XYZ file of C-alpha atoms in Angstrom:
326
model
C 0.000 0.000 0.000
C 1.103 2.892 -1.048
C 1.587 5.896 1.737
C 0.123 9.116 1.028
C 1.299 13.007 1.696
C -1.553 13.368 4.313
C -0.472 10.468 6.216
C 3.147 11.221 6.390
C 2.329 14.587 7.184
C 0.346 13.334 10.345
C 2.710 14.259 13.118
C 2.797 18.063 12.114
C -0.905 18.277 10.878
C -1.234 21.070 13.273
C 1.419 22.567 12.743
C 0.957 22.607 9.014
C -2.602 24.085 9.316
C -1.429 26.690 11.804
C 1.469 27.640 9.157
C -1.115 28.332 6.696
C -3.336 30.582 8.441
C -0.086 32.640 9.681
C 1.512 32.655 6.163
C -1.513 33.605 4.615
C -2.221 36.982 6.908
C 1.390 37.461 6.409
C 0.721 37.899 2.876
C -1.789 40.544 3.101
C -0.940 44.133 1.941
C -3.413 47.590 1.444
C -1.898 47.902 -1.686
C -4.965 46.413 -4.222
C -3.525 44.990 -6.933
C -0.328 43.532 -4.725
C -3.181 42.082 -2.252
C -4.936 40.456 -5.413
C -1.635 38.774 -6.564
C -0.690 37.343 -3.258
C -3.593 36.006 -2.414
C -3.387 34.429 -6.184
C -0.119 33.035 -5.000
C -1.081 31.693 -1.917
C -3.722 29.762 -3.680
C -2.203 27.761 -5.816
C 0.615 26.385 -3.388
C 1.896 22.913 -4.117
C 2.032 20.043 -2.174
C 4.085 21.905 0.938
C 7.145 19.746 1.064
C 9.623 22.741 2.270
C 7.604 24.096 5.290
C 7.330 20.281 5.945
C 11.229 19.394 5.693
C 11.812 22.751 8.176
C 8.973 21.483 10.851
C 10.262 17.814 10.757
C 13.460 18.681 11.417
C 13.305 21.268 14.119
C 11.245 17.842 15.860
C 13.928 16.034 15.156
C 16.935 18.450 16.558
C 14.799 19.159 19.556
C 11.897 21.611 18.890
C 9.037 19.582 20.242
C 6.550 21.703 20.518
C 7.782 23.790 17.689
C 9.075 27.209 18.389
C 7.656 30.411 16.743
C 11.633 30.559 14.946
C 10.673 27.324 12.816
C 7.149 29.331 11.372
C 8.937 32.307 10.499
C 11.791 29.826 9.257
C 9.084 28.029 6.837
C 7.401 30.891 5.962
C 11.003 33.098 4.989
C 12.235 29.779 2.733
C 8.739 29.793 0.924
C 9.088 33.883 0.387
C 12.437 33.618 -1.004
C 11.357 30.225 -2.866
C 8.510 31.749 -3.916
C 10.330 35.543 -5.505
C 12.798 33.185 -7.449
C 10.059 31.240 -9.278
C 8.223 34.337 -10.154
C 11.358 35.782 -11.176
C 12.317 32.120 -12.881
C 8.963 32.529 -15.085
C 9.697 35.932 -16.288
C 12.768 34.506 -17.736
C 12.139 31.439 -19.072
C 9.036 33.143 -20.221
C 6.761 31.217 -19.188
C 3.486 31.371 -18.979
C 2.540 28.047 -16.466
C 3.195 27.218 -13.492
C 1.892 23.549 -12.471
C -0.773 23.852 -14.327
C -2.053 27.128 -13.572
C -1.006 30.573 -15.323
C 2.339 32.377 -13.993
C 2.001 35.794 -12.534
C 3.832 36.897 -16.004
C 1.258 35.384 -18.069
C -1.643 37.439 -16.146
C -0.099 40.507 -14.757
C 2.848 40.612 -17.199
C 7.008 40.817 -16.764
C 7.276 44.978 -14.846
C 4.580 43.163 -12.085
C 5.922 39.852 -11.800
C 9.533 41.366 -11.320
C 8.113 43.728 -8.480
C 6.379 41.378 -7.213
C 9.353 38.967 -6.943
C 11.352 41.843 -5.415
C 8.640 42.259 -2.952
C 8.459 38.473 -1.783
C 11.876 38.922 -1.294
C 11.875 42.057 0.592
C 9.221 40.732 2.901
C 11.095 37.587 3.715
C 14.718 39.950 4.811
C 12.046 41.948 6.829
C 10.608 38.922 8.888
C 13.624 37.906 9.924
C 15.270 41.019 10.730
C 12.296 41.746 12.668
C 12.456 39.255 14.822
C 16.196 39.028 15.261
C 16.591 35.245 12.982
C 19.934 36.236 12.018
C 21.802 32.412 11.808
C 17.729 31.678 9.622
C 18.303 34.293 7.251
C 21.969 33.977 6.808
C 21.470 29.941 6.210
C 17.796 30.971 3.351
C 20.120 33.839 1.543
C 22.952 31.747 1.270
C 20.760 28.826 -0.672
C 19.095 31.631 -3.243
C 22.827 32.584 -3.726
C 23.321 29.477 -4.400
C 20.123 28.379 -6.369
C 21.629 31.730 -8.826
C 25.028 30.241 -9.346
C 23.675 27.358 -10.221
C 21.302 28.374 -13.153
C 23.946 30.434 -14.768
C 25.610 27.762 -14.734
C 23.736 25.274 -16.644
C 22.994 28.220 -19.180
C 26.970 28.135 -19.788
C 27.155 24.874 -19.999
C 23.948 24.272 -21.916
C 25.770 26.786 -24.659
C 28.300 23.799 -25.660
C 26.825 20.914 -23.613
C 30.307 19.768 -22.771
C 28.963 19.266 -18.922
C 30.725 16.148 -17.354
C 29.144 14.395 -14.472
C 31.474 16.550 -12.335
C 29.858 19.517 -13.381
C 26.047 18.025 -13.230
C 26.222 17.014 -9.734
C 27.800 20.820 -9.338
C 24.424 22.321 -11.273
C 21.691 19.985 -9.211
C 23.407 20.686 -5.629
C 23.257 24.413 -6.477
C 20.030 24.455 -8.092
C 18.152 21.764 -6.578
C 19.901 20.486 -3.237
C 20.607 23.521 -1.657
C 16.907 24.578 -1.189
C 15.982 21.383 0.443
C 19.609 21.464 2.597
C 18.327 25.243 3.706
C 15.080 24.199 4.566
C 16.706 21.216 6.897
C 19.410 23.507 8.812
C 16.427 26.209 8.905
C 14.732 23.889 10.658
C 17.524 22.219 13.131
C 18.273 26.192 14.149
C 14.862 27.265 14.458
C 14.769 24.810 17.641
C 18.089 26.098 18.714
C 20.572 23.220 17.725
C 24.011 23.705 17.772
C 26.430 23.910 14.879
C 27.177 20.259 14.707
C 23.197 19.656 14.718
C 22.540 21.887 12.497
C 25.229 21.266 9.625
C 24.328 17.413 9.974
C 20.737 18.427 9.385
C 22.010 20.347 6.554
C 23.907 17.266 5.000
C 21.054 15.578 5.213
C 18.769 17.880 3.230
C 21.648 18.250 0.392
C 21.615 14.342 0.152
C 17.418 14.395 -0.525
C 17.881 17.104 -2.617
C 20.019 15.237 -4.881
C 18.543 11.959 -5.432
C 15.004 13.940 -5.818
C 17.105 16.071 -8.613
C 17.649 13.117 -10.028
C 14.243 11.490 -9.923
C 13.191 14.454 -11.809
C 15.503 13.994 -14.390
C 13.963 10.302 -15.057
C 10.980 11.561 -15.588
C 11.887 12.869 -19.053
C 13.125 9.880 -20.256
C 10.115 7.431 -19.101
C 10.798 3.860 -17.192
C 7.922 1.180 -17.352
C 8.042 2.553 -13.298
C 7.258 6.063 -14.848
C 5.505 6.042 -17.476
C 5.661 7.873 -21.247
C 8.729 9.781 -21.461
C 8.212 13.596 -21.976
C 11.738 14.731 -23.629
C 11.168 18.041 -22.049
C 14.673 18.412 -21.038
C 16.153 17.385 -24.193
C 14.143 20.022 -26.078
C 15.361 22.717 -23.404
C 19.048 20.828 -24.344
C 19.655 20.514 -20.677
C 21.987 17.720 -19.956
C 20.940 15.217 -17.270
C 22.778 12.427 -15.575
C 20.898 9.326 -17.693
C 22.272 11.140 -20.807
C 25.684 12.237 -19.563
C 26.035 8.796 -19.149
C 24.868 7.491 -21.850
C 27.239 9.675 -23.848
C 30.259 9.093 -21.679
C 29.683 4.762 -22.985
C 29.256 6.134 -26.435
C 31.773 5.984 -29.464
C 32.696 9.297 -31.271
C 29.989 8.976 -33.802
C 27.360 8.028 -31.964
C 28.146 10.855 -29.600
C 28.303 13.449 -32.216
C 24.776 11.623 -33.854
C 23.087 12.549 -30.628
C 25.068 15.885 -30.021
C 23.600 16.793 -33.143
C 20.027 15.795 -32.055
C 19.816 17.391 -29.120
C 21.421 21.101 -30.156
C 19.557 21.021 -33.134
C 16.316 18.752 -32.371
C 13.980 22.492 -32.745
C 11.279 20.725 -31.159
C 11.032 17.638 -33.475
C 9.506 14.863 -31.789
C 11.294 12.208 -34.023
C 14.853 14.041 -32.451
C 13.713 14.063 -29.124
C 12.763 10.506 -29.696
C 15.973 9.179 -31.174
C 17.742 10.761 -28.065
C 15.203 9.227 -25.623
C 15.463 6.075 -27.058
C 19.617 6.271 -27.636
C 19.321 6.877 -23.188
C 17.198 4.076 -22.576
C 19.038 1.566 -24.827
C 22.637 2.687 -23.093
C 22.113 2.124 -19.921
C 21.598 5.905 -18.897
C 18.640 5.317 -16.509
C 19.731 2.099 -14.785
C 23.069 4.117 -13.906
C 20.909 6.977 -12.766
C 18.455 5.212 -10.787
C 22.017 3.674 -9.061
C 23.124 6.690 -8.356
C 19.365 8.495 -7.093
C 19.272 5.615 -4.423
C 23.093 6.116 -3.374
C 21.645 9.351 -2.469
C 18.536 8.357 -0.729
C 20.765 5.940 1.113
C 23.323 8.239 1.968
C 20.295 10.355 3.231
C 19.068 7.698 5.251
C 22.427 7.307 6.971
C 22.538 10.933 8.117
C 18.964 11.239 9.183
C 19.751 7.463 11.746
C 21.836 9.486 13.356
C 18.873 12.015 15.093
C 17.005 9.876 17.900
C 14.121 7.879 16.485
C 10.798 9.295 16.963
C 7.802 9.940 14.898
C 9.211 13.106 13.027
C 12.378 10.849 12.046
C 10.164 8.149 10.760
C 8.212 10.708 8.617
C 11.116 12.079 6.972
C 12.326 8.582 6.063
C 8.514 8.462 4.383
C 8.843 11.258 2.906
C 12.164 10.530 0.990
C 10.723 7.142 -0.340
C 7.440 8.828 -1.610
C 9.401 11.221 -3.854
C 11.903 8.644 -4.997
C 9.225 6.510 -5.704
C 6.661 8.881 -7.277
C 5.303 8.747 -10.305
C 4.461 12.101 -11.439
């Protein structure tokens, strides 16, 4: 049977409620058209994993019952979070964001810049209102981070020379740090010390990782995962199942599929030679390797916090997005 969100979530179900009502009057302004577009925002929220990762593991490092430090903790990671995908959408120019239109799309690029910078603004402001220094200084560090590592995998995606090396370098800026913030957010919030808290950290960067991975997967399809998408190889992003393939590949080959993915304009049959080149190589069985050296790297880190309910939750959580399907 398969576990659900809701029942993972079950230990902080009050917590999580509680978050939602604060976060939401947090978002409230008197300025109209800002007040329209946050409440827009708040609306369409996805399925909560980061405020979930920060409550979990303040539990875990000793916040039981949760301090006021790991709300504002959740909510600054989801502001911050929140500005760069705004900001993300503006330039990738896009105009949907799971499944529902981007602030771009309705309000246009000025707003959904402002906006971004306002999200932003208001997350500095929560902390430095209530003294969260080591919270703030852990969240800016990650959107640093997050930047570096889209710029990048636009450099890279220019020649796509990138090396595994280089990938893992890309996904831990762009992916793992987020989820590693969101874990030492949480381990400080309830006062942990340094030790704590960088272990905490670890472990974050470790889920972040293998659920880069997953991700990456997806695009290619497994009988697991269903139709592959080729989303990736039309954006000519390189991802670990094709770095790999490549890297087992001889010279012509390589340049075949090179030439397929710079030039593939959209074509499904491209897309669908490259797909198929991945599956046929190996690409995904090395990938899926490597996504649950991660996990159980992960699941080393985490054994080391006392077991309690929290800890078990987070070991749920980590096997329902490595083993999700969508």
């Amino acid at each position: 049977m398969t576990i659900t969100l809701d029942q993972i979530q079950a230990p902080i179900a009050a917590e999580m409620t509680e978050f939602e009502q604060k976060f939401r009057a947090s978002m409230q302004t008197k300025q109209l058209l800002l007040d329209k577009i946050m409440g827009y925002i708040v609306k369409r929220k996805g399925k909560q994993i980061r405020p979930m990762f920060v409550f979990f593991t303040a539990k875990i490092s000793g916040g039981d019952p949760l301090p006021e430090a790991s709300f504002r903790g959740a909510a600054l990671i989801e502001l911050l979070h929140t500005a760069t995908l705004v900001h993300d959408d503006v330039v990738d120019e896009s105009n949907y964001r799971r499944g529902f239109f981007s602030i771009n799309a309705l309000w246009k690029n000025k707003i959904a810049v402002l906006v971004g910078d306002y999200l932003l603004s208001k997350g500095l402001l929560l902390s430095l209102e209530n003294d969260d220094y080591e919270l703030l200084k852990i969240v800016s560090n990650a959107v640093k981070e997050l930047s570096e590592g889209e710029l990048l995998q636009i450099e890279k995606a220019r020649r796509l020379d990138i090396t595994e090396d280089v990938y893992f370098d890309i996904i831990r800026q762009k992916t793992a740090s987020l989820i590693a913030s969101c874990c030492a957010v949480g381990a400080a919030s309830a006062g942990a010390d340094k030790e704590t808290i960088e272990r905490a950290r670890l472990f974050g960067e470790k889920v972040g990782m293998a659920f880069q991975i997953k991700d990456d997967l997806f695009d290619f399809g497994t009988a697991e995962i269903g139709k592959p998408v080729g989303i990736d190889i039309k954006e000519k992003k390189m991802t670990l199942p094709l770095i790999y393939a490549l890297s087992q590949a001889d010279w012509l080959t390589k340049r075949r599929v090179i030439y397929n993915v710079k030039n593939n304009d959209g074509r499904k049959d491209r897309v669908q030679a490259v797909i198929e080149f991945v599956q046929q190589s190996g690409g995904l069985d090395y990938a899926i390797k490597v996504m649950e050296r991660y996990r159980d790297e992960a699941l080393a880190v985490l054994h080391t916090f006392p077991a309690s309910a929290s800890r078990t939750s987070l070991e749920q959580l980590i096997n329902y997005t490595i083993e999700r399907n969508h």
